[in-house]
Amino acid sequence: MFSTQRLDASLGLRQEKLQKLLQYVQECCADGRAVDIGEAAFVTCLNFISNTLFSVDFADYNTDSSQELKEIVHGFMRVLGSPNLGDYFGFLGLFDPQGIKRDSEFYMGKLLAIFDGIIDKRVEASRNSQARKTDLLEVLLEISGGNQAELTRKDMKHLLLVL
């Protein structure tokens, strides 16, 4: 999925996402609105990644549609970047005094639920249509659909979480 040829083939997608970013900035300039560069970069990167994995835009520049996912990502980054006393003092790891394990499980659960919904929609759409997408999720579904499937739905969700 991430071979050189596949990445080269996604040049059009990258250009399209960059073009949408430029169009958004031009609209803001024409309307005299300030551009939140962090938000614009987040939406652009999120949409590029989500299109590569799922062939779907997760966010839009002019709405707060990405707010929930942004909060999940920021929460996950905060938790993963926090020093954990349990790492330095092994006996504290059992008690999770800072709640790092609890918080990371919370954010991971939210992301896995989002992925579960996307997988459900794709499976339902593939039953009703012959058209196939050329994204990572389609490849994973094809692998898991075989008689000797070694890739379970849980494996797919966790692989997507890592990516």
Coordinates of N, CA and C in Angstrom, one line a residue:
M1 N 0.8 -1.2 0.0 CA 0.0 0.0 0.0 C 0.9 1.3 0.0
F2 N 2.0 1.2 0.7 CA 2.8 2.4 0.8 C 4.1 2.2 0.0
S3 N 4.0 1.5 -1.2 CA 5.2 1.4 -2.0 C 5.4 2.7 -2.8
T4 N 6.6 2.8 -3.4 CA 7.0 4.0 -4.1 C 6.0 4.3 -5.2
Q5 N 5.5 3.3 -5.9 CA 4.6 3.5 -7.0 C 3.3 4.0 -6.5
R6 N 2.8 3.4 -5.4 CA 1.5 3.9 -4.8 C 1.6 5.3 -4.3
L7 N 2.7 5.7 -3.7 CA 2.9 7.0 -3.2 C 3.0 8.0 -4.3
D8 N 3.7 7.6 -5.4 CA 3.8 8.5 -6.6 C 2.4 8.6 -7.2
A9 N 1.6 7.6 -7.1 CA 0.3 7.7 -7.7 C -0.6 8.6 -6.9
S10 N -0.3 8.9 -5.7 CA -1.1 9.8 -4.8 C -0.7 11.2 -5.0
L11 N 0.1 11.5 -5.9 CA 0.5 12.9 -6.2 C -0.7 13.8 -6.5
G12 N -1.6 13.3 -7.2 CA -2.8 14.1 -7.5 C -3.6 14.4 -6.3
L13 N -3.7 13.4 -5.4 CA -4.4 13.6 -4.1 C -3.7 14.7 -3.3
R14 N -2.4 14.6 -3.2 CA -1.7 15.7 -2.5 C -1.9 17.0 -3.1
Q15 N -1.8 17.1 -4.4 CA -2.0 18.4 -5.1 C -3.4 18.9 -4.8
E16 N -4.4 18.0 -4.8 CA -5.8 18.4 -4.6 C -6.0 19.0 -3.2
K17 N -5.4 18.3 -2.2 CA -5.5 18.8 -0.8 C -4.8 20.2 -0.6
L18 N -3.7 20.3 -1.3 CA -2.9 21.6 -1.2 C -3.8 22.7 -1.9
Q19 N -4.4 22.3 -3.0 CA -5.2 23.3 -3.8 C -6.4 23.7 -2.9
K20 N -7.0 22.8 -2.2 CA -8.1 23.2 -1.3 C -7.6 24.1 -0.1
L21 N -6.4 23.9 0.4 CA -5.8 24.7 1.4 C -5.6 26.1 0.8
L22 N -5.1 26.2 -0.4 CA -4.9 27.5 -1.0 C -6.2 28.3 -1.2
Q23 N -7.2 27.5 -1.7 CA -8.5 28.1 -1.9 C -9.1 28.6 -0.6
Y24 N -8.9 27.9 0.5 CA -9.4 28.3 1.8 C -8.7 29.6 2.2
V25 N -7.4 29.7 2.1 CA -6.7 30.9 2.5 C -7.1 32.1 1.6
Q26 N -7.3 31.8 0.3 CA -7.7 32.9 -0.6 C -9.1 33.4 -0.2
E27 N -10.0 32.5 0.2 CA -11.4 32.9 0.7 C -11.3 33.7 1.9
C28 N -10.4 33.3 2.9 CA -10.2 34.1 4.1 C -9.7 35.5 3.8
C29 N -8.7 35.6 2.9 CA -8.2 36.9 2.5 C -9.2 37.8 1.9
A30 N -10.0 37.2 1.0 CA -11.0 38.0 0.3 C -12.1 38.5 1.3
D31 N -12.4 37.7 2.4 CA -13.4 38.1 3.4 C -12.8 38.9 4.5
G32 N -11.5 39.0 4.5 CA -10.9 39.7 5.6 C -10.8 39.0 6.9
R33 N -10.9 37.7 6.9 CA -10.9 36.8 8.1 C -9.4 36.4 8.3
A34 N -9.1 36.2 9.6 CA -7.8 35.6 10.0 C -7.8 34.1 9.7
V35 N -6.6 33.7 9.3 CA -6.4 32.2 9.0 C -5.7 31.6 10.2
D36 N -6.3 30.6 10.8 CA -5.7 29.8 11.9 C -4.8 28.8 11.2
I37 N -3.5 29.1 11.1 CA -2.6 28.2 10.3 C -2.6 26.8 10.9
G38 N -2.6 26.7 12.3 CA -2.5 25.4 12.9 C -3.7 24.6 12.5
E39 N -4.9 25.2 12.6 CA -6.2 24.5 12.2 C -6.1 24.1 10.7
A40 N -5.7 25.0 9.9 CA -5.7 24.7 8.4 C -4.7 23.6 8.1
A41 N -3.5 23.6 8.8 CA -2.6 22.5 8.6 C -3.1 21.2 9.1
F42 N -3.8 21.3 10.2 CA -4.4 20.0 10.8 C -5.4 19.4 9.9
V43 N -6.3 20.3 9.3 CA -7.4 19.8 8.4 C -6.7 19.2 7.2
T44 N -5.7 19.9 6.6 CA -5.1 19.4 5.4 C -4.4 18.1 5.6
C45 N -3.6 18.0 6.7 CA -3.0 16.7 7.0 C -4.0 15.6 7.3
L46 N -5.0 15.9 8.1 CA -6.0 14.9 8.4 C -6.7 14.4 7.2
N47 N -7.1 15.3 6.3 CA -7.8 14.9 5.1 C -6.9 14.1 4.1
F48 N -5.6 14.4 4.1 CA -4.7 13.6 3.2 C -4.6 12.2 3.8
I49 N -4.3 12.1 5.1 CA -4.2 10.8 5.7 C -5.5 10.0 5.6
S50 N -6.6 10.7 5.9 CA -7.9 9.9 5.9 C -8.3 9.5 4.5
N51 N -7.9 10.3 3.4 CA -8.1 9.8 2.1 C -7.2 8.7 1.7
T52 N -6.0 8.7 2.2 CA -5.1 7.6 1.9 C -5.6 6.3 2.5
L53 N -6.1 6.4 3.8 CA -6.5 5.2 4.5 C -7.9 4.8 4.1
F54 N -8.8 5.8 4.0 CA -10.3 5.5 3.9 C -11.0 6.0 2.7
S55 N -10.3 6.9 1.9 CA -10.9 7.6 0.7 C -12.1 8.5 1.2
V56 N -11.9 9.1 2.3 CA -12.9 10.0 2.9 C -12.2 11.2 3.5
D57 N -12.8 12.4 3.3 CA -12.4 13.6 4.1 C -13.0 13.6 5.5
F58 N -12.1 13.7 6.5 CA -12.6 13.7 7.9 C -13.0 15.1 8.3
A59 N -12.5 16.2 7.6 CA -12.8 17.5 8.1 C -13.0 18.5 7.0
D60 N -13.5 19.6 7.3 CA -13.7 20.7 6.4 C -13.2 22.0 7.0
Y61 N -12.7 22.9 6.2 CA -12.1 24.1 6.7 C -13.1 25.1 7.3
N62 N -14.3 25.1 6.7 CA -15.3 26.1 7.1 C -16.3 25.6 8.2
T63 N -16.0 24.4 8.8 CA -16.9 23.9 9.8 C -16.1 23.4 11.0
D64 N -16.7 23.1 12.0 CA -16.1 22.5 13.2 C -16.1 20.9 13.2
S65 N -16.3 20.4 12.0 CA -16.4 18.9 11.8 C -15.2 18.2 12.4
S66 N -14.1 18.8 12.4 CA -12.9 18.1 12.8 C -12.6 18.3 14.3
Q67 N -13.5 19.1 15.0 CA -13.2 19.4 16.4 C -13.1 18.2 17.3
E68 N -14.0 17.2 17.2 CA -14.0 16.0 18.0 C -12.7 15.2 17.8
L69 N -12.3 15.0 16.5 CA -11.1 14.3 16.2 C -9.9 15.1 16.6
K70 N -9.9 16.4 16.5 CA -8.8 17.2 16.9 C -8.6 17.1 18.5
E71 N -9.7 17.1 19.2 CA -9.6 16.9 20.7 C -9.1 15.6 21.0
I72 N -9.5 14.5 20.3 CA -9.0 13.2 20.5 C -7.5 13.1 20.3
V73 N -7.0 13.7 19.1 CA -5.6 13.7 18.8 C -4.8 14.5 19.8
H74 N -5.3 15.7 20.1 CA -4.5 16.5 21.1 C -4.5 15.8 22.5
G75 N -5.6 15.2 22.9 CA -5.6 14.5 24.2 C -4.6 13.3 24.1
F76 N -4.6 12.6 23.0 CA -3.7 11.4 22.9 C -2.2 11.9 22.9
M77 N -1.9 13.0 22.3 CA -0.6 13.6 22.2 C -0.2 14.0 23.6
R78 N -1.1 14.6 24.4 CA -0.8 15.1 25.7 C -0.5 13.9 26.6
V79 N -1.3 12.9 26.5 CA -1.1 11.7 27.4 C 0.2 11.0 27.0
L80 N 0.4 10.8 25.7 CA 1.6 10.1 25.3 C 2.9 10.9 25.6
G81 N 2.8 12.2 25.7 CA 4.0 13.0 25.9 C 4.2 13.3 27.4
S82 N 3.3 12.8 28.3 CA 3.5 13.0 29.7 C 4.5 12.0 30.3
P83 N 5.4 12.5 31.2 CA 6.3 11.6 31.8 C 5.4 10.7 32.8
N84 N 5.6 9.4 32.8 CA 4.9 8.5 33.7 C 5.7 8.1 34.8
L85 N 5.3 8.4 36.0 CA 6.0 7.9 37.2 C 6.2 6.4 37.3
G86 N 5.2 5.7 36.7 CA 5.2 4.3 36.7 C 6.4 3.7 35.9
D87 N 6.9 4.5 34.9 CA 8.1 4.1 34.1 C 9.3 4.2 34.9
Y88 N 9.4 5.1 35.9 CA 10.6 5.3 36.7 C 10.6 4.5 38.0
F89 N 9.4 4.3 38.5 CA 9.2 3.6 39.8 C 8.2 2.5 39.5
G90 N 8.7 1.3 39.1 CA 7.9 0.2 38.6 C 6.7 -0.2 39.5
F91 N 6.8 -0.1 40.8 CA 5.7 -0.4 41.7 C 4.5 0.5 41.5
L92 N 4.8 1.8 41.1 CA 3.7 2.7 40.8 C 2.9 2.4 39.6
G93 N 3.5 1.7 38.7 CA 2.8 1.3 37.4 C 1.5 0.6 37.7
L94 N 1.5 -0.2 38.7 CA 0.3 -1.0 39.1 C -0.9 -0.1 39.5
F95 N -0.6 1.1 40.0 CA -1.6 2.0 40.6 C -2.0 3.1 39.6
D96 N -1.2 3.3 38.6 CA -1.5 4.4 37.6 C -1.9 5.7 38.3
P97 N -1.0 6.2 39.1 CA -1.3 7.4 39.9 C -1.7 8.7 39.1
Q98 N -1.1 8.8 37.9 CA -1.4 10.0 37.1 C -2.6 9.8 36.2
G99 N -3.1 8.6 36.1 CA -4.2 8.3 35.2 C -3.8 8.2 33.7
I100 N -2.5 8.0 33.5 CA -2.1 8.0 32.1 C -2.6 6.8 31.3
K101 N -2.6 5.6 32.0 CA -3.1 4.4 31.3 C -4.6 4.6 31.1
R102 N -5.4 5.1 32.1 CA -6.8 5.3 31.9 C -7.1 6.3 30.8
D103 N -6.4 7.4 30.7 CA -6.6 8.4 29.7 C -6.3 7.9 28.3
S104 N -5.2 7.1 28.2 CA -4.8 6.6 26.9 C -5.8 5.6 26.4
E105 N -6.3 4.7 27.3 CA -7.4 3.8 27.0 C -8.7 4.5 26.5
F106 N -9.0 5.6 27.2 CA -10.1 6.4 26.8 C -10.0 7.0 25.4
Y107 N -8.9 7.6 25.0 CA -8.7 8.2 23.7 C -8.6 7.1 22.6
M108 N -7.9 6.0 23.0 CA -7.8 4.9 22.1 C -9.2 4.3 21.8
G109 N -10.0 4.1 22.8 CA -11.4 3.6 22.6 C -12.2 4.5 21.7
K110 N -12.0 5.8 21.8 CA -12.7 6.7 20.9 C -12.3 6.6 19.5
L111 N -11.0 6.5 19.2 CA -10.5 6.3 17.9 C -10.9 5.0 17.3
L112 N -10.8 3.9 18.1 CA -11.3 2.6 17.6 C -12.7 2.6 17.3
A113 N -13.6 3.4 18.0 CA -15.0 3.5 17.7 C -15.2 4.2 16.4
I114 N -14.4 5.2 16.1 CA -14.5 5.9 14.8 C -14.1 5.0 13.7
F115 N -13.0 4.2 13.9 CA -12.6 3.3 12.9 C -13.6 2.2 12.6
D116 N -14.3 1.7 13.7 CA -15.3 0.7 13.6 C -16.5 1.2 12.8
G117 N -16.9 2.4 13.0 CA -17.9 3.0 12.1 C -17.6 3.1 10.7
I118 N -16.3 3.5 10.4 CA -15.9 3.6 9.0 C -15.8 2.2 8.4
I119 N -15.4 1.2 9.1 CA -15.3 -0.2 8.6 C -16.7 -0.7 8.3
D120 N -17.7 -0.4 9.2 CA -19.0 -0.8 9.0 C -19.6 -0.2 7.8
K121 N -19.4 1.1 7.6 CA -19.9 1.7 6.4 C -19.3 1.2 5.1
R122 N -18.0 0.9 5.1 CA -17.4 0.3 3.9 C -17.9 -1.1 3.6
V123 N -18.0 -1.9 4.6 CA -18.5 -3.2 4.4 C -19.9 -3.2 3.8
E124 N -20.8 -2.3 4.4 CA -22.1 -2.2 3.9 C -22.1 -1.7 2.4
A125 N -21.3 -0.7 2.2 CA -21.2 -0.1 0.8 C -20.7 -1.2 -0.2
S126 N -19.8 -2.0 0.2 CA -19.2 -3.0 -0.7 C -20.3 -4.1 -1.0
R127 N -21.2 -4.3 -0.1 CA -22.3 -5.3 -0.4 C -23.2 -4.7 -1.4
N128 N -23.4 -3.4 -1.4 CA -24.4 -2.8 -2.3 C -23.8 -2.3 -3.6
S129 N -22.5 -2.4 -3.8 CA -21.9 -1.8 -5.0 C -20.7 -2.7 -5.4
Q130 N -20.5 -2.6 -6.7 CA -19.4 -3.4 -7.3 C -18.1 -2.5 -7.3
A131 N -18.3 -1.2 -7.2 CA -17.2 -0.3 -7.3 C -16.3 -0.5 -6.1
R132 N -15.0 -0.6 -6.3 CA -14.0 -0.8 -5.3 C -13.1 0.4 -5.2
K133 N -12.7 0.7 -3.9 CA -11.8 1.9 -3.7 C -10.4 1.3 -3.7
T134 N -9.4 2.2 -3.8 CA -8.0 1.8 -3.8 C -7.3 2.4 -2.7
D135 N -7.8 2.1 -1.5 CA -7.2 2.7 -0.3 C -6.7 1.5 0.6
L136 N -6.1 1.9 1.7 CA -5.6 0.9 2.7 C -6.7 0.0 3.3
L137 N -7.8 0.6 3.6 CA -8.9 -0.1 4.2 C -9.4 -1.2 3.2
E138 N -9.5 -0.9 2.0 CA -10.0 -1.9 1.0 C -9.0 -3.1 0.9
V139 N -7.7 -2.8 0.9 CA -6.7 -3.8 0.9 C -6.9 -4.7 2.2
L140 N -7.0 -4.1 3.3 CA -7.2 -4.8 4.6 C -8.5 -5.7 4.6
L141 N -9.6 -5.1 4.0 CA -10.8 -5.9 3.9 C -10.7 -7.1 3.0
E142 N -10.0 -6.9 1.9 CA -9.7 -8.0 1.0 C -8.9 -9.1 1.7
I143 N -7.9 -8.7 2.4 CA -7.1 -9.7 3.1 C -7.9 -10.5 4.2
S144 N -8.7 -9.7 4.9 CA -9.5 -10.3 6.0 C -10.7 -11.1 5.5
G145 N -11.1 -10.9 4.2 CA -12.2 -11.6 3.6 C -12.0 -13.0 3.1
G146 N -10.7 -13.4 3.1 CA -10.4 -14.7 2.6 C -10.8 -15.8 3.5
N147 N -10.8 -17.1 3.0 CA -11.2 -18.2 3.8 C -10.2 -18.5 5.0
Q148 N -9.0 -18.3 4.7 CA -7.9 -18.5 5.7 C -7.5 -17.1 6.3
A149 N -8.5 -16.3 6.6 CA -8.2 -14.9 7.0 C -7.3 -14.9 8.3
E150 N -6.2 -14.3 8.2 CA -5.3 -14.1 9.4 C -5.4 -12.7 10.0
L151 N -6.2 -11.9 9.3 CA -6.4 -10.5 9.8 C -7.8 -10.3 10.3
T152 N -8.0 -10.1 11.6 CA -9.3 -9.9 12.1 C -9.7 -8.5 12.1
R153 N -10.9 -8.2 12.4 CA -11.4 -6.8 12.4 C -10.7 -6.0 13.5
K154 N -10.4 -6.7 14.6 CA -9.7 -6.1 15.7 C -8.3 -5.7 15.3
D155 N -7.6 -6.7 14.5 CA -6.3 -6.4 14.0 C -6.3 -5.2 13.1
M156 N -7.3 -5.1 12.2 CA -7.4 -4.0 11.3 C -7.5 -2.7 12.0
K157 N -8.4 -2.6 13.0 CA -8.6 -1.4 13.8 C -7.3 -0.9 14.5
H158 N -6.6 -1.9 15.1 CA -5.4 -1.5 15.8 C -4.2 -1.1 14.8
L159 N -4.2 -1.8 13.6 CA -3.2 -1.4 12.6 C -3.5 0.1 12.1
L160 N -4.8 0.4 11.9 CA -5.2 1.8 11.5 C -4.8 2.8 12.6
L161 N -5.0 2.3 13.9 CA -4.6 3.2 15.0 C -3.1 3.5 15.0
V162 N -2.3 2.5 14.7 CA -0.9 2.8 14.7 C -0.5 3.7 13.5
L163 N -1.2 3.6 12.4 CA -0.9 4.4 11.3 C -1.4 5.8 11.5

